[in-house]
XYZ file of C-alpha atoms in Angstrom:
130
model
C -0.283 -0.090 -0.053
C 1.508 3.153 -0.878
C -0.226 5.629 1.539
C -1.950 5.860 4.442
C -2.351 3.176 7.282
C -1.959 -1.015 7.429
C -3.582 -1.346 11.044
C -2.205 0.782 12.936
C -5.259 2.589 14.932
C -4.778 5.802 16.730
C -7.022 6.597 19.436
C -9.454 9.365 19.963
C -12.036 11.894 22.860
C -10.664 9.568 25.846
C -13.453 9.198 28.487
C -13.532 6.855 31.836
C -15.830 4.899 30.648
C -14.939 4.665 26.365
C -12.280 4.651 23.772
C -12.370 5.832 19.603
C -10.208 4.056 17.637
C -9.526 4.521 14.015
C -7.371 3.344 11.437
C -6.532 4.295 7.669
C -6.315 1.210 4.687
C -6.787 1.367 0.682
C -9.423 -1.119 0.564
C -12.387 -3.405 2.493
C -14.470 -1.798 4.642
C -14.516 -4.800 7.615
C -14.301 -2.472 10.962
C -13.099 -4.556 13.757
C -12.012 -3.932 17.406
C -11.035 -7.166 19.027
C -10.651 -6.165 23.189
C -9.914 -7.592 26.248
C -8.334 -7.143 29.188
C -5.682 -8.847 29.263
C -3.139 -9.589 26.182
C -3.729 -12.721 25.949
C -7.940 -13.043 27.005
C -8.876 -10.371 23.552
C -12.700 -12.000 24.154
C -15.606 -8.553 22.789
C -15.579 -7.475 19.269
C -16.897 -4.362 18.577
C -17.820 -3.274 14.655
C -17.430 0.103 13.657
C -18.315 2.179 10.643
C -16.394 3.010 7.975
C -16.073 5.528 4.835
C -15.046 5.770 1.980
C -12.678 9.199 0.980
C -10.038 10.334 -1.275
C -7.628 12.995 -1.345
C -6.336 15.889 -3.626
C -2.608 13.725 -5.037
C -3.567 9.373 -4.440
C -3.872 7.296 -6.947
C -7.398 6.030 -5.087
C -9.537 5.768 -2.677
C -8.620 5.495 0.946
C -10.718 3.920 3.862
C -11.090 5.555 7.058
C -12.262 3.062 10.333
C -14.128 4.002 12.967
C -15.249 1.423 16.695
C -16.605 3.228 19.612
C -16.063 0.745 22.210
C -17.909 1.611 26.058
C -19.483 0.443 28.858
C -15.509 -0.260 30.359
C -13.869 0.089 33.362
C -12.662 3.701 34.951
C -8.756 4.748 34.793
C -8.862 0.546 33.356
C -5.727 -0.593 31.253
C -7.746 -2.467 28.497
C -5.696 -4.819 25.665
C -6.999 -4.867 21.576
C -6.160 -5.130 18.170
C -8.235 -4.107 14.606
C -8.976 -6.044 11.799
C -9.836 -5.683 8.218
C -10.253 -8.440 6.090
C -8.171 -11.305 6.812
C -5.536 -7.951 8.398
C -5.290 -8.312 12.126
C -2.990 -5.436 13.618
C -0.175 -6.586 16.455
C -2.118 -6.138 20.284
C -1.662 -2.749 21.370
C -3.436 -1.130 24.915
C -4.363 1.601 26.071
C -5.930 2.844 29.664
C -9.422 4.835 30.045
C -9.560 8.467 32.821
C -10.688 7.694 36.320
C -13.723 9.470 37.150
C -13.644 13.793 37.965
C -11.419 13.695 41.080
C -9.794 10.647 40.471
C -5.912 10.340 40.034
C -4.711 8.205 37.282
C -1.513 7.514 38.358
C 0.177 7.820 41.625
C 1.740 10.988 40.854
C -1.224 12.713 39.825
C -0.116 12.881 36.366
C -1.341 12.418 33.174
C 0.178 11.928 29.757
C -0.833 12.608 26.197
C -0.407 13.249 22.383
C -2.100 16.263 20.276
C -1.289 15.978 16.837
C -3.027 17.710 13.562
C -2.796 17.047 9.879
C -4.118 18.240 7.551
C -4.613 14.215 5.168
C -3.352 15.866 2.279
C -0.770 14.363 0.594
C -0.103 18.081 -1.329
C 0.852 19.999 2.420
C 3.137 16.623 3.249
C 5.265 17.080 0.436
C 6.034 21.008 0.823
C 9.306 21.990 2.733
C 9.647 23.984 5.311
C 11.815 27.556 4.072
C 14.081 28.523 6.458
């Protein structure tokens, strides 16, 4: 595949009871997340939605997969993998947010990463000026 993500998920909108998992592929509209409380016990399956998008500079459309995992416990570590067609990802993990007022860790700190992109090949190919 020349563009997009190949079963590499990223997470959005964490809450104490839910998490959204997204990924992008070149084909296949199946959107499945399999998760559980240990890497060897992925026993719950969630089916999500798929949207087909096109982008200037790419030869083909791409499939944008989104699945919302709900009914999770606060401040709990979960393990998951994603599935599209016959392809499955590695097993990843996340921790749900704590309830308001409860610390995430012993020192009360939480770490997160904020990213942004226009998802445009044209912008990616531009070089920075001095």
